[in-house]
Coordinates of N, CA and C in Angstrom, one line a residue:
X5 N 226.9 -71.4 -43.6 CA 226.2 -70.2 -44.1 C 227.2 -69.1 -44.2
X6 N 227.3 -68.6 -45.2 CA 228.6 -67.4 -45.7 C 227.7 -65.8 -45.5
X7 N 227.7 -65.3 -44.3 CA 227.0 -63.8 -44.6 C 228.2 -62.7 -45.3
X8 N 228.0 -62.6 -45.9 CA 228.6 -61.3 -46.9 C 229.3 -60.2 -46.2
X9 N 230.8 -59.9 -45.8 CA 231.2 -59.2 -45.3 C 230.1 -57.6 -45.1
X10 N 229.9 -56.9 -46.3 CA 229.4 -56.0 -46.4 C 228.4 -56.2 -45.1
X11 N 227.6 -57.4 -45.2 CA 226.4 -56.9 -44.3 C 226.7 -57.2 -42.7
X12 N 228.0 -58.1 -42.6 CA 228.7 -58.2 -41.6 C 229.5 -57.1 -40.3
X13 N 230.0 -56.2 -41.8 CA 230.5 -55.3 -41.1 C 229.4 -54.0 -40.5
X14 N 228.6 -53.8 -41.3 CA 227.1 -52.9 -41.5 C 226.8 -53.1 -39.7
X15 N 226.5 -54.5 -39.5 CA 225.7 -55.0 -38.5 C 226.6 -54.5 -37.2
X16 N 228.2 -54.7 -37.5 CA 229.1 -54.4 -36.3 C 229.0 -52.8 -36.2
X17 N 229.1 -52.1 -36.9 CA 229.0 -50.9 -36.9 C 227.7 -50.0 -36.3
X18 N 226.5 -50.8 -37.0 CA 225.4 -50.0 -36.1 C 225.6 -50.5 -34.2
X19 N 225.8 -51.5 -33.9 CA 225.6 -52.3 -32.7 C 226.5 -51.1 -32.1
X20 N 227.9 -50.9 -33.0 CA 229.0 -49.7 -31.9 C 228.5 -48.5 -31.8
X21 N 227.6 -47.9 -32.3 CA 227.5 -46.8 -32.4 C 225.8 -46.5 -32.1
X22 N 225.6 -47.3 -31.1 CA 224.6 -47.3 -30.2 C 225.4 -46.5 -29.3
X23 N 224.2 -45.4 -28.9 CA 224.5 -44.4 -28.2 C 224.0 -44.7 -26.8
X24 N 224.7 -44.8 -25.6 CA 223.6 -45.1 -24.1 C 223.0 -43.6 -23.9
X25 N 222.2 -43.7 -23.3 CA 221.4 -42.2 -22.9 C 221.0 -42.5 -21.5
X26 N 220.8 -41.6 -20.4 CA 220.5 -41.3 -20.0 C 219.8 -40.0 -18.6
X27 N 218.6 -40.1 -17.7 CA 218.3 -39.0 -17.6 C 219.3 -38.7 -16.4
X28 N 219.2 -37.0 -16.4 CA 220.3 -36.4 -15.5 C 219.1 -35.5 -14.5
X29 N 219.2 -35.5 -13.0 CA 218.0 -34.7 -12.1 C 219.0 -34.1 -11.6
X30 N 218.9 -32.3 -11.8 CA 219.8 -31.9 -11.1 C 219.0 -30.8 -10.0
X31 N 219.4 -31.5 -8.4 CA 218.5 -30.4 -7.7 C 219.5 -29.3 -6.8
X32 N 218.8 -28.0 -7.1 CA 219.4 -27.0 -6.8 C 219.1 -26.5 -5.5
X33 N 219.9 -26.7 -4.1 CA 219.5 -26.3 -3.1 C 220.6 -25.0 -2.5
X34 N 220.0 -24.6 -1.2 CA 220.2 -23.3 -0.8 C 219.4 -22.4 -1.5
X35 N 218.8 -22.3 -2.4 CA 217.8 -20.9 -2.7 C 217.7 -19.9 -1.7
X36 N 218.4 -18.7 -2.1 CA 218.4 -17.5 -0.8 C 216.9 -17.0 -1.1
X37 N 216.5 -17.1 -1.9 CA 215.2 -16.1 -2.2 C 213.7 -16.7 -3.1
X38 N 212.6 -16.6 -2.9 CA 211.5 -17.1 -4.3 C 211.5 -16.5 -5.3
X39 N 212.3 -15.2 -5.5 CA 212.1 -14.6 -6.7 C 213.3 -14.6 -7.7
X40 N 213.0 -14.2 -8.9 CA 213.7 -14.3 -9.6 C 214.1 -15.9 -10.8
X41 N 215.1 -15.9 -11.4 CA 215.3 -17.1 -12.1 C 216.3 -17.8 -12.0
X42 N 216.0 -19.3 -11.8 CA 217.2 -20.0 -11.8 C 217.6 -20.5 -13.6
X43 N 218.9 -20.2 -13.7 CA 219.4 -20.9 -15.0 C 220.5 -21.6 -15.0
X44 N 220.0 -22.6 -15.8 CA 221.1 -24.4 -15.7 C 221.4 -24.3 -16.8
X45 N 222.7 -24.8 -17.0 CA 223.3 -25.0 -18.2 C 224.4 -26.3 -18.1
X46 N 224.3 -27.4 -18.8 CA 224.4 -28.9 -18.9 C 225.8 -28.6 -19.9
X47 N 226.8 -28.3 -19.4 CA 228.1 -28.3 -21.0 C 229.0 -30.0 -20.7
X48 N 229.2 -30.7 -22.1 CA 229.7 -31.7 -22.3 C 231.2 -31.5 -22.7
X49 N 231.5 -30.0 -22.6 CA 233.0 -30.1 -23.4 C 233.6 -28.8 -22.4
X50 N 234.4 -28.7 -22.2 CA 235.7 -27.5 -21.9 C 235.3 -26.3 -22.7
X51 N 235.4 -26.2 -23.9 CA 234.6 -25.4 -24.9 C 233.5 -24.8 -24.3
X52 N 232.3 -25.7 -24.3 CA 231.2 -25.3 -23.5 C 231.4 -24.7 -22.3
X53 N 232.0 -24.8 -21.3 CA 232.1 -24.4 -20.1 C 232.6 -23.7 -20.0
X54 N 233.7 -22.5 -20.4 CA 234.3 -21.6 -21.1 C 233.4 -20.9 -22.1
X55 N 232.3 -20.8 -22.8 CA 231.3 -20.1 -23.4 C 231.5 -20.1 -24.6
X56 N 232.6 -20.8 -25.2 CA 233.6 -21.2 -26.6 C 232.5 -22.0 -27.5
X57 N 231.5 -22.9 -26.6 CA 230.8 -23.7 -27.7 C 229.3 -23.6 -26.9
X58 N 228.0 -24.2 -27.8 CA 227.0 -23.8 -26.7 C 226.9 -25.3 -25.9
X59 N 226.0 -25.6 -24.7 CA 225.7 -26.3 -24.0 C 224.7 -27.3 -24.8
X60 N 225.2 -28.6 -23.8 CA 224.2 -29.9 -24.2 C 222.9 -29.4 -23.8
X61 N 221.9 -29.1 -22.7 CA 221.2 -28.7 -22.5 C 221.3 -27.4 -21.6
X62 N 220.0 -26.9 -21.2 CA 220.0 -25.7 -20.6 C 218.2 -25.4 -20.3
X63 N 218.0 -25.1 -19.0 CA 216.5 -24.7 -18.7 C 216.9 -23.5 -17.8
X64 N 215.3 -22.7 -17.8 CA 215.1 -22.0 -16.6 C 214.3 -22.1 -15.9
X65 N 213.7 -21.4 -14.9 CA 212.7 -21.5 -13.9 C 212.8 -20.6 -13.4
X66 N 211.4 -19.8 -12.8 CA 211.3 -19.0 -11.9 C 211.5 -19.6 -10.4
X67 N 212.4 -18.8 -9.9 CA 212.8 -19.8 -8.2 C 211.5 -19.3 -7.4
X68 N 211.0 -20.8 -6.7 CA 210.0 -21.0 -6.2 C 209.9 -21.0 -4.5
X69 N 211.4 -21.5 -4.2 CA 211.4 -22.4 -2.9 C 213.0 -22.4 -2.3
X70 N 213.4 -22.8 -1.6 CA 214.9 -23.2 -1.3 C 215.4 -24.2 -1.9
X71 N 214.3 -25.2 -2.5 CA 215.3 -26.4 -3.3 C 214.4 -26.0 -4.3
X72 N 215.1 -26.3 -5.7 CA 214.5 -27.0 -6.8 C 214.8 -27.8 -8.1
X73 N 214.4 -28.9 -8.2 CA 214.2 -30.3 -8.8 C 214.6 -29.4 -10.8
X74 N 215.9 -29.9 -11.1 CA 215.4 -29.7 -12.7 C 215.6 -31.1 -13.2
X75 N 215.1 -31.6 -14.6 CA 215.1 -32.7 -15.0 C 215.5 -32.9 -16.3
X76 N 216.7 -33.2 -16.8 CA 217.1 -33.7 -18.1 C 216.7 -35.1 -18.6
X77 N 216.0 -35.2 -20.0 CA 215.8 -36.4 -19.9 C 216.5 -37.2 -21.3
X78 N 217.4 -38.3 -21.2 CA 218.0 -39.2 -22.2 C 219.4 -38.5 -22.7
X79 N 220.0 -37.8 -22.0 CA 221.4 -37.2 -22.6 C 222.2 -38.1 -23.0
X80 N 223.0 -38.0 -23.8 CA 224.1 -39.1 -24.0 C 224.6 -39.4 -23.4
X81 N 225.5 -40.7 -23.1 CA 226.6 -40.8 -22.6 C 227.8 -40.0 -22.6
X82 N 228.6 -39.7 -21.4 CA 229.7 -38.7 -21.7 C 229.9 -38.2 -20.4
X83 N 230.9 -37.1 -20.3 CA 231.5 -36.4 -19.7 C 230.5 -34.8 -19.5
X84 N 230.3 -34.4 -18.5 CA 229.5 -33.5 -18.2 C 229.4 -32.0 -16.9
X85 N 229.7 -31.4 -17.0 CA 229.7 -30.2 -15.8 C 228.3 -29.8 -15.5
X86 N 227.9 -29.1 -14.9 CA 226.7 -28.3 -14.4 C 227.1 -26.8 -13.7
X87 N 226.3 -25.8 -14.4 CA 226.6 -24.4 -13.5 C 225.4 -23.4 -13.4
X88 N 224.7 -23.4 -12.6 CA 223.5 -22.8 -12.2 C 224.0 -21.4 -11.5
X89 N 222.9 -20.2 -12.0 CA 223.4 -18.9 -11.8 C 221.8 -18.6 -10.6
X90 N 221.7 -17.8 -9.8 CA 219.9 -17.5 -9.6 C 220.2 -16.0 -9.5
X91 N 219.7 -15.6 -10.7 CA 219.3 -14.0 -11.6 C 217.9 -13.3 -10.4
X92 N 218.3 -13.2 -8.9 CA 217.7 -13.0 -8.4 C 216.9 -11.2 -8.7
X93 N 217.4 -10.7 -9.7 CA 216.7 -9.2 -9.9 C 216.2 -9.5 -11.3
X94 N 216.6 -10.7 -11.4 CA 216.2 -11.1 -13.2 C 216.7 -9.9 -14.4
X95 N 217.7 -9.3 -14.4 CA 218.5 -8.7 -15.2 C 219.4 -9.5 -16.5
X96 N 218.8 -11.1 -16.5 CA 219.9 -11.7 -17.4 C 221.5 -12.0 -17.0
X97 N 221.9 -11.6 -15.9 CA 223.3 -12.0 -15.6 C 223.6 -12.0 -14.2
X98 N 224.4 -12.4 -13.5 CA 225.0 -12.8 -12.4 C 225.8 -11.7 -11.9
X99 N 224.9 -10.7 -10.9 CA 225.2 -9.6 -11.0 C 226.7 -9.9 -9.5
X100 N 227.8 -8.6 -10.0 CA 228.6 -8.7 -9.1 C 229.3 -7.3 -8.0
X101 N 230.0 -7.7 -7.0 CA 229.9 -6.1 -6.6 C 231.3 -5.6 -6.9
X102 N 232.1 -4.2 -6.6 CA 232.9 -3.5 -6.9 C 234.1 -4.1 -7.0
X103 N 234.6 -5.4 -6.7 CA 235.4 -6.4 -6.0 C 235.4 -7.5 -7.8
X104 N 234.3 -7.5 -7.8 CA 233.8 -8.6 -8.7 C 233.5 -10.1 -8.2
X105 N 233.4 -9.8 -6.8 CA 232.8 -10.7 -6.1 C 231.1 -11.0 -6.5
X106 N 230.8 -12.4 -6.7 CA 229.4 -12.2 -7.3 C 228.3 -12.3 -6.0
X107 N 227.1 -11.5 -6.2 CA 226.2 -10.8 -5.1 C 225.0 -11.6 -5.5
X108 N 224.7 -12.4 -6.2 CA 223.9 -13.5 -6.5 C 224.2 -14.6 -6.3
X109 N 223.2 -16.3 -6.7 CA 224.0 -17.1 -5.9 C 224.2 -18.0 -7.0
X110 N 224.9 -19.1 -7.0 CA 226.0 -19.7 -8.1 C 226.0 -21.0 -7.4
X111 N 226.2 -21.8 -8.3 CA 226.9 -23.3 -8.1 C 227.4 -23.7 -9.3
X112 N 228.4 -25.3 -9.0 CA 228.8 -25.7 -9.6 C 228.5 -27.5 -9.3
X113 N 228.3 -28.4 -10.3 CA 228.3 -29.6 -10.2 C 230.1 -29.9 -9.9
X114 N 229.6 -30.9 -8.2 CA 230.9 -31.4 -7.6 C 231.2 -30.3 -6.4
X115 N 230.2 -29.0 -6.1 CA 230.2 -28.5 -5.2 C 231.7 -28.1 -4.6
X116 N 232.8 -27.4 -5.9 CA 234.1 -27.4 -5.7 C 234.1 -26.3 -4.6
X117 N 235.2 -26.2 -3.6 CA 235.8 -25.4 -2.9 C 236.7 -24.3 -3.6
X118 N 236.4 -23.7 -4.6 CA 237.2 -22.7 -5.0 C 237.1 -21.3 -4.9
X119 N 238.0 -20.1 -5.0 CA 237.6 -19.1 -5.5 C 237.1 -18.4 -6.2
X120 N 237.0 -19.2 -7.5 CA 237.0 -18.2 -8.7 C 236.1 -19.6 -9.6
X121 N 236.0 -19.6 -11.0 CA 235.0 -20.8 -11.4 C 235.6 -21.4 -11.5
X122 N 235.7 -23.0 -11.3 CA 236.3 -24.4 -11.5 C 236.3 -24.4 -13.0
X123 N 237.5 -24.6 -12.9 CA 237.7 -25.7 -14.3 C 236.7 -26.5 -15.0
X124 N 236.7 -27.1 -16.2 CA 235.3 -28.1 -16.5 C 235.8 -29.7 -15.4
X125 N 236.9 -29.7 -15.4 CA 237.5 -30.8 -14.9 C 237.3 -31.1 -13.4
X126 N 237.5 -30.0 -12.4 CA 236.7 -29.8 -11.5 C 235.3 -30.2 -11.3
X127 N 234.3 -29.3 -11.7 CA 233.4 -30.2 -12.0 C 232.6 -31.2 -12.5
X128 N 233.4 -31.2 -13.7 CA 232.7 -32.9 -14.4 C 232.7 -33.8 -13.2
X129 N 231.5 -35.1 -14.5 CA 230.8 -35.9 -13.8 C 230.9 -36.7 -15.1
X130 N 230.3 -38.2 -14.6 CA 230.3 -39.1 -15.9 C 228.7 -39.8 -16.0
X131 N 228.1 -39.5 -17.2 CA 226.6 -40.0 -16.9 C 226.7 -41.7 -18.1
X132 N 226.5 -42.3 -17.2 CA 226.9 -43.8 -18.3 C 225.2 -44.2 -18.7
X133 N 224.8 -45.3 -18.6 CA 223.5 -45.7 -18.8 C 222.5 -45.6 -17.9
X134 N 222.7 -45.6 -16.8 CA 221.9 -45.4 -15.7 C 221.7 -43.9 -15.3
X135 N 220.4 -43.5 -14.8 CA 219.9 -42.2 -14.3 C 220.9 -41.7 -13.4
X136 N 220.8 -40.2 -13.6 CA 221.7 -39.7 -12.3 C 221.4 -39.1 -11.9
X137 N 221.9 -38.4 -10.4 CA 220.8 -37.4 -9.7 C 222.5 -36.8 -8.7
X138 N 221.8 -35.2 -9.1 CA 223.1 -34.5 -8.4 C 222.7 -33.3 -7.7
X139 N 223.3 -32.9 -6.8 CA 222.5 -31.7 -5.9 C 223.9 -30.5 -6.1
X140 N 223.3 -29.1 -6.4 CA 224.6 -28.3 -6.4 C 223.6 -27.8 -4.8
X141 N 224.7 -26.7 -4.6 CA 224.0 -26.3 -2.9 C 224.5 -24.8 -3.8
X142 N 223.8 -23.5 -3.6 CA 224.2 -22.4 -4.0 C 225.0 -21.8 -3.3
X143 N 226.1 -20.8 -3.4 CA 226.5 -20.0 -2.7 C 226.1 -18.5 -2.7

């Protein structure tokens, strides 16, 4: 049986460019406070994480508790950071003091030890086909 390159190649091409997806749970502990908003932002590139391009995803929430559960569902496969702010006066930004030390609380996916914001590289993570589940702790 002779299948026709054309539809041969067609068939190899869709099969590679099957995309894996999967969901990403990201839970946010240390919550200093119930008030105010927590905001997640999901960047897949350097770009993104640097404010150069926008984010794969991104939610908010009013902070409820000391932990809380967010849930991405079917992201692609890839390379991925996480950087959660909690806008505890809800002003829209991560307020800081005279220093530029920030007075709100912050994380990073990979929970780096640094001073200043990690790199994307620092924090990335790799989400393949299976679910993932990652805890930032706030500072």
């Amino acid at each position: 049986m002779n299948i026709p390159c054309k539809i041969l190649l067609g068939s190899i091409l869709s099969a590679a460019s099957v995309v894996q997806a999967a969901d990403l749970d990201v839970t946010v502990a240390d919550v200093r406070a119930a008030q105010g908003t927590l905001m997640i932002s999901i960047d897949g590139s350097t770009d993104a994480w640097d404010g150069k391009a926008k984010p794969v995803a991104a939610a908010t929430r009013k902070a409820g508790g000391a932990q809380e559960t967010f849930h991405f569902g079917t992201l692609p496969s890839g390379t991925y950071a996480v950087k959660v702010i909690h806008d505890e006066n809800d002003n829209g930004k991560l307020d800081t003091n005279f220093m530029g030390m920030p007075t709100e609380g912050y994380g990073f996916s990979n929970d780096p030890k640094v001073m200043r914001k990690p790199t994307f590289d620092e924090a990335k993570f790799e989400l393949g086909d299976g679910d993932v589940a990652i805890t930032i702790h706030l500072r």
